[in-house]
Amino acid sequence: MTKDKEKSVKEIICGIDLGTTNSCISYLKDGKPVVVSVEGTSAIMPSVVSYDEKTKQIIVGKEALNRLAAFPHHTVRSIKRLMGKDTKVHLGKQVYSPEEVSSFILQSLAEKAANITGALIKKAVITVPAYFNDAQRRATIAAGELAGLEVLRIINEPTAASLIYDYVSKKEQLSTPYILVYDLGGGTFDVSILEIKGEIKEVLASCGDTALGGDDFDERLVDLFLRNIKEKTGLDFTTDNRVLHVRLKDIAERTKISLSDNPYIVVKEASILTHNGEPINLDIEVTRKEYEEMIADLVNKTVEKVKEALTEAHLTSRDIAEVLLVGGSTRTPMVQEVLAGMFDIPMYHSVDPDLCVSLGAAVQSGLITGEPLGHILLDVTAHSLGVKTADNFDYVTGDADYFSVIIKRNTKVPVRRAELYFTMVNEQEAVKVEVYQGESYSCKENTLIGDFIFKLQPSPTGSPIVTEFSYDKEGIVHVLVEQKGYNNHKEVTLDVRTRKVKDKEISTDDQRILNYIVEKYRQMLNKDGLSEGVKNDLLAIGQEYEEALRTGKPDDIIDDLEARLLEKIEEAEEEFE
Ligand code: AMP
């Protein structure tokens, strides 16, 4: 495309629901959010990625899902569960990070949507579960950037769903100002309570479980099938048969979906595998009642979280005027019945539960670009944020493990809070600032989201050090430490998009930062318009650096290469400033 042609193409900003099971992309058309049917007539694209050894191509969506049973070692689903984790995914011989796999999904959505709408798509708002921690949010931003998208904002899924509320609510007037968003998807569960004050929607409380969803419902049915096979044949396939597991999971999901509409279903699947040349069939009747008994504890887990959210919002179930059901698993009748009983209000889907998150993200994009949509959004932090201190110093082990909270969970964002700490010895040389997220008093039980060394000027015991934290609107963390009374401070932004994180003192041994550098370098390499000279230098140093990491070269060599690579990345970035 020539520059002139590019100019004449309309640019749209998308809202993307990057789901565990399915993903969706929407945009604002004449001020109204609409989804794009990226999979034929359907707007729902399975979040599945596969690598085709023959064509050496990445395949995404329904086509990838279709390959799952035949090529389970080349195909991955539910990658969202691995986001923020320092792990690798193997698609045949190819090895990818969870961010890279997610970036394939995002890229595919954006490309398909661009083809269908004929518009240019370079910017997006991406949603994450409210309960995602900092590392998971940062990984999502990294995935967006790897997909070539500028991530304008990361917003919480229930918040996005609430934004769509005004477009769909049939009620003129709510009986109370409180609505509850119950979001049960394939892999995650979120519950949020919002207060509607005219145009303003305020999130009062938000909690959930990043490892609870419809996939777990499916697993209960897989267990049932395996038990049934064992009873009939004496063969135990509970472990070590990935191909069978993929097939059974698929059958389980279909069974589950059928049970949402039928009181029972007869599962008849011929030759699900062969043993000593003999086919093994699946032939079992499952009633909805049996299925509900199997999943009751999982549904109860969500109810406990709902109660937790109510307590945190200082409300009771009677204060809730409406429950917004989000996520495919809310189609499960038992889920709706339990909630209807709890809130004493009828449950229904006021908007397609698979689409409302991405539609809401599109509304958010309109808010950012200034479309007159009339929403003002106040969000809250999903986790308490703080630092490790020596308050509970263990004189036997020498361990300090006390989690000192600076920003409490469910605090409105953006927020900035500071706390005062004191040096422990005379002329202390430095403090190690370890930033945690979580709700336990013990740091060990919380999530370390970053650490760094702050060098001190000589000062007496008990000298004050101010630690200031801020959460920005994306839920990303900025830390400022200051030695009070001395002109000595240090600012660290635990945000993949800023350059601050390149400060080596943050934590050279932190794998996530190493990953960040590698990703940043790869991303730079792929940027259009980078001059040939810088590109070649970047490639040479980057490859040397990756090789050094892979072969476990000594720290001083890695440090040196890292510094050189960061310098080159900076040089490359300057070309775009
Ligand atoms: P989401 O992550 O919101 O796309 O939700 C996907 C989850 O919803 C998957 O676990 C699906 O199996 C599940 N799901 C979709 N339709 C139904 C249905 N009719 N009944 C029960 N679960 C469903």
Coordinates of C-alpha atoms and ligand atoms in Angstrom, one line a residue:
M1 CA 0.0 0.0 0.0
T2 CA 1.4 3.4 -0.9
K3 CA 1.4 6.2 1.7
D4 CA -1.3 8.1 -0.2
K5 CA -3.6 5.1 -0.3
E6 CA -2.9 4.4 3.3
K7 CA -4.0 7.9 4.2
S8 CA -7.4 7.5 2.4
V9 CA -8.2 4.3 4.4
K10 CA -10.2 4.9 7.5
E11 CA -8.6 3.9 10.7
I12 CA -10.7 2.2 13.4
I13 CA -9.8 1.4 17.0
C14 CA -10.8 -2.0 18.1
G15 CA -12.0 -3.5 21.3
I16 CA -10.6 -7.0 21.8
D17 CA -11.8 -9.7 24.2
L18 CA -8.8 -12.0 24.3
G19 CA -10.6 -14.9 25.9
T20 CA -9.3 -18.3 27.3
T21 CA -11.6 -20.2 25.0
N22 CA -12.8 -17.7 22.4
S23 CA -11.8 -14.2 21.3
C24 CA -13.8 -11.4 19.8
I25 CA -13.2 -8.1 18.1
S26 CA -15.5 -5.1 17.9
Y27 CA -15.4 -1.5 16.9
L28 CA -17.6 1.6 17.0
K29 CA -19.7 2.2 14.0
D30 CA -21.6 5.5 14.0
G31 CA -21.2 5.6 17.7
K32 CA -22.5 2.1 18.3
P33 CA -20.4 -0.9 19.1
V34 CA -20.6 -3.8 16.7
V35 CA -18.8 -7.1 16.5
V36 CA -16.9 -8.3 13.4
S37 CA -17.8 -11.8 12.1
V38 CA -14.3 -13.0 11.8
E39 CA -15.2 -16.7 11.5
G40 CA -17.6 -16.8 8.6
T41 CA -20.9 -15.8 10.0
S42 CA -19.7 -16.0 13.6
A43 CA -18.0 -13.3 15.6
I44 CA -16.5 -15.9 18.0
M45 CA -13.0 -17.1 17.1
P46 CA -11.6 -20.0 19.1
S47 CA -8.5 -18.9 21.0
V48 CA -6.5 -21.8 19.4
V49 CA -3.2 -21.7 17.6
S50 CA -1.6 -24.4 15.6
Y51 CA 1.6 -24.8 13.6
D52 CA 1.4 -26.5 10.2
E53 CA 4.7 -28.3 9.6
K54 CA 3.9 -28.7 5.9
T55 CA 3.2 -25.1 5.1
K56 CA 5.4 -23.8 8.0
Q57 CA 2.5 -21.5 8.8
I58 CA 0.7 -20.5 12.0
I59 CA -3.0 -21.3 11.9
V60 CA -5.4 -19.5 14.2
G61 CA -9.1 -19.9 15.2
K62 CA -11.6 -22.5 14.0
E63 CA -9.2 -24.0 11.6
A64 CA -6.7 -24.5 14.4
L65 CA -9.4 -26.0 16.6
N66 CA -10.2 -28.5 13.9
R67 CA -6.5 -29.6 13.9
L68 CA -6.5 -30.1 17.7
A69 CA -7.5 -33.8 17.7
A70 CA -5.2 -34.7 14.7
F71 CA -2.2 -32.6 15.7
P72 CA -2.4 -32.2 19.5
H73 CA 1.4 -31.6 19.7
H74 CA 1.2 -28.8 17.2
T75 CA -1.8 -27.1 18.6
V76 CA -2.4 -25.0 21.8
R77 CA -5.6 -23.8 23.5
S78 CA -6.3 -21.9 26.7
I79 CA -3.0 -20.0 26.4
K80 CA -4.5 -17.3 28.6
R81 CA -3.9 -19.5 31.6
L82 CA -0.2 -19.3 31.0
M83 CA 0.0 -15.5 30.4
G84 CA 2.5 -13.9 32.7
K85 CA 4.2 -17.2 33.4
D86 CA 7.8 -17.8 32.6
T87 CA 7.2 -20.8 30.4
K88 CA 7.4 -22.0 26.8
V89 CA 4.9 -23.6 24.5
H90 CA 5.9 -26.2 22.0
L91 CA 4.1 -26.4 18.7
G92 CA 5.9 -29.3 17.1
K93 CA 9.5 -28.2 16.9
Q94 CA 8.6 -24.5 17.3
V95 CA 8.9 -22.9 20.7
Y96 CA 6.9 -19.9 21.7
S97 CA 6.2 -17.8 24.8
P98 CA 2.6 -17.4 25.9
E99 CA 2.8 -13.8 24.8
E100 CA 3.8 -14.9 21.3
V101 CA 1.0 -17.4 21.1
S102 CA -1.5 -14.7 22.2
S103 CA 0.0 -12.3 19.7
F104 CA -0.9 -14.7 16.9
I105 CA -4.5 -14.6 18.1
L106 CA -4.6 -10.9 18.3
Q107 CA -2.9 -10.5 14.9
S108 CA -5.4 -12.9 13.3
L109 CA -8.3 -11.0 14.8
A110 CA -7.0 -7.6 13.6
E111 CA -6.1 -8.8 10.1
K112 CA -9.5 -10.5 9.6
A113 CA -11.3 -7.5 10.9
A114 CA -9.3 -5.2 8.7
N115 CA -10.1 -7.3 5.7
I116 CA -13.8 -7.4 6.4
T117 CA -14.2 -3.7 7.3
G118 CA -11.7 -2.4 4.8
A119 CA -10.3 -0.2 7.6
L120 CA -6.8 0.2 9.0
I121 CA -6.4 -1.4 12.5
K122 CA -3.4 -0.3 14.4
K123 CA -4.7 0.4 17.9
A124 CA -6.8 -1.6 20.3
V125 CA -8.3 -1.8 23.8
I126 CA -7.7 -5.3 25.1
T127 CA -9.6 -6.8 28.1
V128 CA -8.3 -8.9 30.9
P129 CA -10.0 -10.6 33.9
A130 CA -10.2 -8.1 36.8
Y131 CA -8.2 -10.6 38.8
F132 CA -5.2 -10.6 36.4
N133 CA -2.1 -9.6 38.3
D134 CA 0.6 -7.2 37.0
A135 CA 2.7 -9.8 35.2
Q136 CA -0.4 -11.1 33.4
R137 CA -1.4 -7.6 32.4
R138 CA 2.0 -6.8 31.2
A139 CA 2.1 -10.0 29.2
T140 CA -1.1 -9.0 27.5
I141 CA 0.3 -5.7 26.5
A142 CA 3.4 -7.4 25.2
A143 CA 1.2 -9.8 23.1
G144 CA -0.6 -6.8 21.6
E145 CA 2.6 -5.1 20.7
L146 CA 4.1 -8.3 19.2
A147 CA 0.9 -8.4 17.1
G148 CA 1.8 -4.9 15.8
L149 CA -0.9 -3.2 17.8
E150 CA -0.7 -0.1 19.9
V151 CA -2.5 -1.1 23.1
L152 CA -4.3 2.0 24.1
R153 CA -5.6 0.5 27.3
I154 CA -6.0 -2.7 29.2
I155 CA -9.4 -2.9 30.9
N156 CA -11.1 -5.4 33.1
E157 CA -13.6 -7.7 31.5
P158 CA -16.5 -7.0 33.9
T159 CA -15.9 -3.3 33.5
A160 CA -16.1 -3.6 29.8
A161 CA -19.3 -5.6 30.1
S162 CA -20.8 -2.9 32.3
L163 CA -20.0 -0.3 29.7
I164 CA -22.3 -2.1 27.3
Y165 CA -25.1 -2.1 29.9
D166 CA -26.6 1.2 28.8
Y167 CA -27.1 -0.1 25.3
V168 CA -29.0 -3.1 26.3
S169 CA -30.8 -2.4 29.6
K170 CA -34.5 -2.6 29.2
K171 CA -35.1 -1.1 32.6
E172 CA -35.9 2.6 32.8
Q173 CA -34.9 2.9 36.4
L174 CA -32.9 0.5 38.6
S175 CA -34.4 -0.2 42.0
T176 CA -31.0 0.3 43.6
P177 CA -27.9 1.8 42.0
Y178 CA -25.9 -1.5 42.2
I179 CA -25.4 -4.0 39.5
L180 CA -23.3 -7.2 39.7
V181 CA -21.3 -8.5 36.8
Y182 CA -20.9 -12.3 37.0
D183 CA -18.5 -13.4 34.3
L184 CA -17.8 -17.1 34.0
G185 CA -15.9 -17.9 30.8
G186 CA -13.9 -20.9 29.7
G187 CA -11.0 -20.5 32.0
T188 CA -11.6 -17.6 34.3
F189 CA -14.2 -16.3 36.7
D190 CA -14.7 -12.7 37.7
V191 CA -17.3 -10.9 39.7
S192 CA -17.6 -7.2 40.1
I193 CA -20.0 -4.9 41.8
L194 CA -20.7 -1.5 40.2
E195 CA -22.5 1.5 41.4
I196 CA -24.4 3.4 38.7
K197 CA -24.5 7.1 39.5
G198 CA -26.1 8.6 36.4
E199 CA -23.4 8.5 33.8
I200 CA -20.8 7.4 36.2
K201 CA -20.1 3.7 36.8
E202 CA -18.0 3.0 39.8
V203 CA -16.5 -0.4 40.5
L204 CA -17.0 -1.0 44.2
A205 CA -15.4 -4.4 44.4
S206 CA -13.9 -7.0 42.1
C207 CA -12.6 -10.5 42.7
G208 CA -12.4 -13.8 41.0
D209 CA -10.4 -16.9 40.2
T210 CA -8.0 -17.0 37.2
A211 CA -8.2 -20.8 37.1
L212 CA -11.9 -21.5 37.2
G213 CA -14.3 -21.8 34.3
G214 CA -16.1 -24.0 31.8
D215 CA -12.9 -25.9 31.1
D216 CA -13.1 -27.3 34.6
F217 CA -16.7 -28.3 34.0
D218 CA -15.5 -30.2 30.9
E219 CA -12.8 -31.9 33.0
R220 CA -15.4 -33.4 35.3
L221 CA -17.2 -35.0 32.4
V222 CA -13.8 -36.3 31.0
D223 CA -13.2 -37.9 34.4
L224 CA -16.7 -39.5 34.2
F225 CA -15.9 -40.9 30.7
L226 CA -12.6 -42.3 31.8
R227 CA -14.2 -44.0 34.8
N228 CA -16.8 -45.4 32.4
I229 CA -14.2 -46.8 30.0
K230 CA -12.3 -48.3 33.0
E231 CA -15.4 -50.0 34.3
K232 CA -16.2 -51.4 31.0
T233 CA -12.8 -52.5 29.8
G234 CA -10.6 -52.5 32.9
L235 CA -8.3 -50.1 31.0
D236 CA -7.1 -47.0 32.8
F237 CA -6.3 -44.0 30.5
T238 CA -6.3 -41.4 33.3
T239 CA -2.7 -40.4 32.5
D240 CA -0.5 -40.2 29.5
N241 CA -2.8 -40.2 26.6
R242 CA -3.0 -36.7 25.3
V243 CA -4.7 -37.5 22.0
L244 CA -7.5 -39.3 23.9
H245 CA -7.8 -36.5 26.4
V246 CA -8.2 -34.0 23.6
R247 CA -11.0 -36.1 22.1
L248 CA -12.7 -36.7 25.3
K249 CA -12.5 -33.0 26.2
D250 CA -14.2 -32.1 23.0
I251 CA -16.9 -34.7 23.6
A252 CA -17.3 -33.4 27.1
E253 CA -17.8 -29.8 26.0
R254 CA -20.5 -30.8 23.5
T255 CA -22.2 -32.9 26.2
K256 CA -22.1 -30.0 28.6
I257 CA -23.5 -27.6 26.1
S258 CA -26.3 -30.1 25.2
L259 CA -27.1 -30.4 28.9
S260 CA -27.8 -26.7 29.1
D261 CA -30.8 -27.3 26.9
N262 CA -31.6 -30.9 27.7
P263 CA -32.3 -32.8 30.9
Y264 CA -30.1 -35.7 29.8
I265 CA -28.0 -36.8 26.9
V266 CA -26.8 -40.1 25.6
V267 CA -23.2 -39.9 24.6
K268 CA -22.4 -42.4 21.8
E269 CA -19.0 -42.1 20.3
A270 CA -17.6 -45.0 18.3
S271 CA -14.0 -46.0 18.4
I272 CA -12.6 -43.2 20.5
L273 CA -9.4 -45.2 20.5
T274 CA -8.2 -48.7 19.7
H275 CA -6.6 -51.1 22.1
N276 CA -4.8 -54.2 20.8
G277 CA -6.6 -53.6 17.5
E278 CA -10.0 -53.5 19.2
P279 CA -12.1 -50.3 19.1
I280 CA -13.2 -48.8 22.3
N281 CA -16.5 -47.0 22.2
L282 CA -18.1 -44.5 24.5
D283 CA -21.7 -45.1 25.3
I284 CA -23.1 -43.5 28.4
E285 CA -26.1 -41.5 29.5
V286 CA -25.5 -38.4 31.5
T287 CA -28.4 -36.6 33.2
R288 CA -28.3 -32.9 33.9
K289 CA -28.8 -33.7 37.6
E290 CA -25.7 -36.0 37.6
Y291 CA -23.8 -33.3 35.8
E292 CA -24.9 -30.7 38.3
E293 CA -23.7 -32.8 41.2
M294 CA -20.3 -33.1 39.5
I295 CA -19.9 -29.4 39.1
A296 CA -21.7 -28.2 42.3
D297 CA -18.4 -27.5 44.1
L298 CA -17.2 -25.4 41.2
V299 CA -20.4 -23.4 41.1
N300 CA -20.2 -23.0 44.9
K301 CA -16.7 -21.6 44.5
T302 CA -18.1 -18.8 42.4
V303 CA -20.8 -18.2 44.9
E304 CA -18.2 -17.8 47.6
K305 CA -16.5 -15.2 45.5
V306 CA -19.8 -13.4 44.9
K307 CA -20.3 -13.2 48.7
E308 CA -16.7 -12.0 49.1
A309 CA -17.4 -9.2 46.6
L310 CA -20.6 -8.2 48.4
T311 CA -18.8 -8.0 51.7
E312 CA -16.1 -5.9 50.2
A313 CA -18.6 -3.6 48.7
H314 CA -20.5 -3.4 52.1
L315 CA -23.6 -4.7 50.4
T316 CA -26.0 -7.6 50.7
S317 CA -27.6 -9.6 47.9
R318 CA -30.8 -7.6 48.4
D319 CA -29.0 -4.4 47.4
I320 CA -28.3 -5.7 43.9
A321 CA -30.7 -4.4 41.3
E322 CA -29.5 -6.4 38.4
V323 CA -27.0 -9.2 37.6
L324 CA -25.2 -9.0 34.3
L325 CA -24.3 -12.5 33.0
V326 CA -21.1 -12.6 31.0
G327 CA -19.2 -15.5 29.5
G328 CA -20.4 -18.7 27.8
S329 CA -20.6 -20.7 31.0
T330 CA -23.4 -18.5 32.3
R331 CA -25.6 -20.5 29.9
T332 CA -25.4 -23.4 32.4
P333 CA -28.9 -23.6 33.9
M334 CA -27.5 -24.4 37.4
V335 CA -25.4 -21.2 37.4
Q336 CA -28.5 -19.1 36.6
E337 CA -30.6 -21.0 39.2
V338 CA -28.1 -20.6 42.0
L339 CA -27.8 -16.9 41.2
A340 CA -31.6 -16.3 40.9
G341 CA -32.0 -18.0 44.3
M342 CA -29.3 -15.9 45.8
F343 CA -30.5 -12.5 44.5
D344 CA -34.2 -13.3 44.2
I345 CA -34.3 -11.8 40.8
P346 CA -34.8 -13.5 37.4
M347 CA -31.6 -14.2 35.5
Y348 CA -31.3 -13.6 31.8
H349 CA -28.8 -12.6 29.2
S350 CA -29.5 -9.0 28.3
V351 CA -26.8 -9.2 25.6
D352 CA -25.0 -12.2 24.1
P353 CA -22.7 -13.3 26.9
D354 CA -19.9 -14.2 24.5
L355 CA -19.9 -10.7 22.9
C356 CA -20.5 -8.1 25.5
V357 CA -16.9 -7.9 26.8
S358 CA -15.5 -7.0 23.3
L359 CA -18.4 -4.7 22.6
G360 CA -17.7 -2.9 25.9
A361 CA -14.0 -2.7 25.0
A362 CA -15.1 -0.9 21.8
V363 CA -17.1 1.5 23.9
Q364 CA -14.0 2.1 25.9
S365 CA -12.0 2.9 22.7
G366 CA -14.7 5.5 21.9
L367 CA -14.2 7.0 25.4
I368 CA -10.5 7.3 24.7
T369 CA -10.9 8.9 21.3
G370 CA -13.6 11.2 22.6
E371 CA -16.7 9.8 20.9
P372 CA -19.8 11.2 22.7
L373 CA -20.9 8.1 24.5
G374 CA -21.6 9.6 27.9
H375 CA -19.8 7.1 30.2
I376 CA -17.4 8.0 32.9
L377 CA -15.6 5.1 34.4
L378 CA -13.9 4.7 37.7
D379 CA -12.1 1.4 38.2
V380 CA -10.6 -0.3 41.2
T381 CA -7.4 -2.2 41.9
A382 CA -7.9 -6.0 41.9
H383 CA -5.0 -6.7 44.4
S384 CA -3.3 -5.1 47.4
L385 CA 0.1 -3.8 46.5
G386 CA 3.0 -3.4 48.8
V387 CA 6.6 -4.2 49.8
K388 CA 8.4 -6.7 51.9
T389 CA 9.5 -5.3 55.2
A390 CA 11.4 -6.7 58.2
D391 CA 8.5 -6.1 60.7
N392 CA 8.3 -9.9 61.4
F393 CA 12.0 -10.4 61.2
D394 CA 12.8 -14.0 62.1
Y395 CA 16.1 -14.0 64.1
V396 CA 16.6 -17.7 63.6
T397 CA 16.4 -17.9 59.9
G398 CA 17.2 -14.3 59.2
D399 CA 14.1 -14.1 57.0
A400 CA 11.9 -11.0 56.7
D401 CA 8.6 -11.9 55.2
Y402 CA 6.1 -9.3 56.2
F403 CA 3.9 -7.9 53.4
S404 CA 3.4 -4.2 54.1
V405 CA 0.4 -3.0 52.1
I406 CA 0.6 0.4 50.4
I407 CA -2.4 0.4 48.2
K408 CA -5.3 -1.8 49.4
R409 CA -7.3 -3.8 46.9
N410 CA -10.5 -2.3 45.6
T411 CA -8.9 1.2 45.8
K412 CA -10.1 3.5 43.0
V413 CA -7.5 4.0 40.1
P414 CA -5.5 5.9 39.1
V415 CA -4.1 6.1 42.6
R416 CA -0.9 7.2 44.3
R417 CA 0.0 6.2 47.8
A418 CA 3.2 6.5 49.8
E419 CA 4.5 4.9 53.0
L420 CA 7.5 5.6 55.2
Y421 CA 10.0 2.9 56.1
F422 CA 13.2 3.2 58.1
T423 CA 16.8 1.9 57.6
M424 CA 17.8 -0.9 60.0
V425 CA 21.5 -0.2 60.5
N426 CA 23.9 2.7 60.6
E427 CA 25.2 3.8 57.2
Q428 CA 23.1 1.2 55.5
E429 CA 24.4 0.9 52.0
A430 CA 21.2 0.0 50.1
V431 CA 17.7 -1.4 50.4
K432 CA 16.2 -4.1 48.3
V433 CA 12.7 -3.0 47.3
E434 CA 10.6 -6.1 46.7
V435 CA 7.2 -5.3 45.3
Y436 CA 4.4 -7.8 45.9
Q437 CA 0.7 -8.2 45.1
G438 CA -1.7 -10.2 47.1
E439 CA -3.8 -10.4 50.2
S440 CA -1.6 -12.5 52.6
Y441 CA 0.5 -11.0 55.4
S442 CA 3.3 -13.3 54.2
C443 CA 5.1 -12.3 51.1
K444 CA 5.8 -15.9 50.3
E445 CA 2.1 -16.4 49.7
N446 CA 1.8 -13.4 47.5
T447 CA 3.1 -12.7 44.0
L448 CA 6.4 -11.0 43.5
I449 CA 6.0 -8.5 40.7
G450 CA 9.4 -7.0 40.7
D451 CA 12.4 -6.1 42.8
F452 CA 15.3 -3.7 42.6
I453 CA 18.2 -2.3 44.7
F454 CA 18.1 1.3 45.9
K455 CA 21.6 2.6 46.9
L456 CA 21.6 4.9 50.0
Q457 CA 23.7 7.9 51.0
P458 CA 25.4 7.4 54.4
S459 CA 22.8 8.0 57.1
P460 CA 22.1 6.9 60.7
T461 CA 19.9 4.0 61.7
G462 CA 16.2 4.7 61.4
S463 CA 16.6 7.1 58.5
P464 CA 13.3 7.5 56.6
I465 CA 12.7 6.1 53.1
V466 CA 9.6 7.0 51.3
T467 CA 8.1 4.4 49.0
E468 CA 5.4 5.7 46.7
F469 CA 3.3 3.4 44.6
S470 CA 0.9 4.3 41.8
Y471 CA -1.5 2.2 39.8
D472 CA -2.3 3.7 36.5
K473 CA -5.6 3.2 34.6
E474 CA -4.3 -0.1 33.1
G475 CA -3.5 -1.5 36.5
I476 CA 0.2 -1.2 35.9
V477 CA 2.5 -0.3 38.7
H478 CA 4.9 2.6 39.1
V479 CA 7.3 2.8 42.1
L480 CA 9.2 5.7 43.4
V481 CA 11.7 5.4 46.4
E482 CA 13.2 8.4 48.0
Q483 CA 15.8 8.8 50.8
K484 CA 14.1 11.5 52.7
G485 CA 16.3 14.6 53.3
Y486 CA 18.9 13.5 50.7
N487 CA 18.7 14.2 47.1
N488 CA 18.5 10.6 46.3
H489 CA 15.6 8.9 44.6
K490 CA 14.8 6.2 42.1
E491 CA 11.8 5.6 39.9
V492 CA 10.9 2.3 38.5
T493 CA 8.0 1.5 36.2
L494 CA 7.0 -2.1 36.0
D495 CA 5.5 -1.5 32.6
V496 CA 6.7 -3.2 29.5
R497 CA 6.0 -0.2 27.4
T498 CA 8.2 2.2 29.2
R499 CA 12.0 2.3 29.0
K500 CA 12.4 2.7 32.8
V501 CA 12.4 -1.1 33.2
K502 CA 15.7 -1.2 31.3
D503 CA 17.5 0.1 34.4
K504 CA 19.7 -2.9 35.2
E505 CA 19.4 -2.4 38.9
I506 CA 15.8 -3.4 38.8
S507 CA 16.7 -7.0 38.8
T508 CA 19.1 -8.5 36.4
D509 CA 18.3 -12.0 37.6
D510 CA 14.6 -11.5 37.0
Q511 CA 13.7 -13.9 34.2
R512 CA 10.7 -11.7 33.2
I513 CA 12.9 -8.8 32.5
L514 CA 15.2 -11.0 30.4
N515 CA 12.1 -12.0 28.5
Y516 CA 11.1 -8.5 28.1
I517 CA 14.4 -7.5 26.6
V518 CA 14.2 -10.4 24.1
E519 CA 10.7 -9.5 23.2
K520 CA 11.4 -5.9 22.8
Y521 CA 14.3 -6.6 20.6
R522 CA 12.3 -9.0 18.4
Q523 CA 9.5 -6.5 18.2
M524 CA 11.9 -3.8 17.1
L525 CA 13.4 -6.0 14.4
N526 CA 9.9 -6.4 12.9
K527 CA 9.1 -2.7 12.8
D528 CA 8.7 -1.3 9.4
G529 CA 11.0 1.6 8.6
L530 CA 13.9 0.7 10.8
S531 CA 17.2 1.6 9.1
E532 CA 19.2 -1.2 7.7
G533 CA 22.3 -0.4 9.7
V534 CA 20.6 -0.4 13.1
K535 CA 18.6 -3.4 12.2
N536 CA 21.7 -5.4 11.4
D537 CA 23.5 -4.3 14.6
L538 CA 20.4 -5.2 16.6
L539 CA 20.1 -8.6 15.0
A540 CA 23.8 -9.4 15.6
I541 CA 23.8 -8.4 19.3
G542 CA 20.3 -9.8 19.9
Q543 CA 21.3 -13.2 18.5
E544 CA 24.5 -13.2 20.6
Y545 CA 22.5 -12.3 23.7
E546 CA 19.9 -15.0 23.1
E547 CA 22.6 -17.5 22.5
A548 CA 24.4 -16.4 25.8
L549 CA 21.1 -16.9 27.7
R550 CA 20.5 -20.2 26.1
T551 CA 23.9 -21.6 26.8
G552 CA 24.1 -20.2 30.3
K553 CA 27.1 -17.8 29.8
P554 CA 28.5 -16.2 32.9
D555 CA 26.7 -13.2 34.4
D556 CA 29.3 -10.6 33.4
I557 CA 29.0 -11.6 29.7
I558 CA 25.2 -11.6 29.8
D559 CA 25.3 -8.2 31.6
D560 CA 27.6 -6.7 29.0
L561 CA 25.5 -8.0 26.1
E562 CA 22.3 -6.9 27.8
A563 CA 23.7 -3.4 28.1
R564 CA 24.7 -3.3 24.5
L565 CA 21.4 -4.7 23.3
L566 CA 19.5 -2.2 25.4
E567 CA 21.6 0.6 23.9
K568 CA 20.8 -0.7 20.4
I569 CA 17.0 -1.0 21.2
E570 CA 17.1 2.6 22.5
E571 CA 18.9 3.7 19.3
A572 CA 16.2 1.9 17.2
E573 CA 13.4 3.5 19.3
E574 CA 14.9 6.9 18.6
E575 CA 14.4 6.4 14.9
F576 CA 10.7 6.4 15.6
E577 CA 10.5 9.4 17.9
Ligands
AMP1 P1 -16.0 -17.6 27.0 O1 -14.7 -17.8 27.6 O2 -16.8 -16.5 27.6 O3 -16.0 -17.6 25.5 O4 -16.9 -18.9 27.4 C1 -16.5 -20.2 26.9 C2 -17.1 -21.2 27.8 O5 -18.5 -21.2 27.7 C3 -16.6 -22.6 27.3 O6 -16.2 -23.4 28.4 C4 -17.8 -23.1 26.7 O7 -17.9 -24.6 26.7 C5 -18.9 -22.6 27.6 N1 -20.2 -22.6 26.9 C6 -20.6 -22.1 25.7 N2 -21.9 -22.3 25.5 C7 -22.4 -23.0 26.6 C8 -23.6 -23.5 26.9 N3 -24.7 -23.4 26.1 N4 -23.8 -24.1 28.1 C9 -22.7 -24.2 29.0 N5 -21.5 -23.8 28.7 C10 -21.3 -23.1 27.5

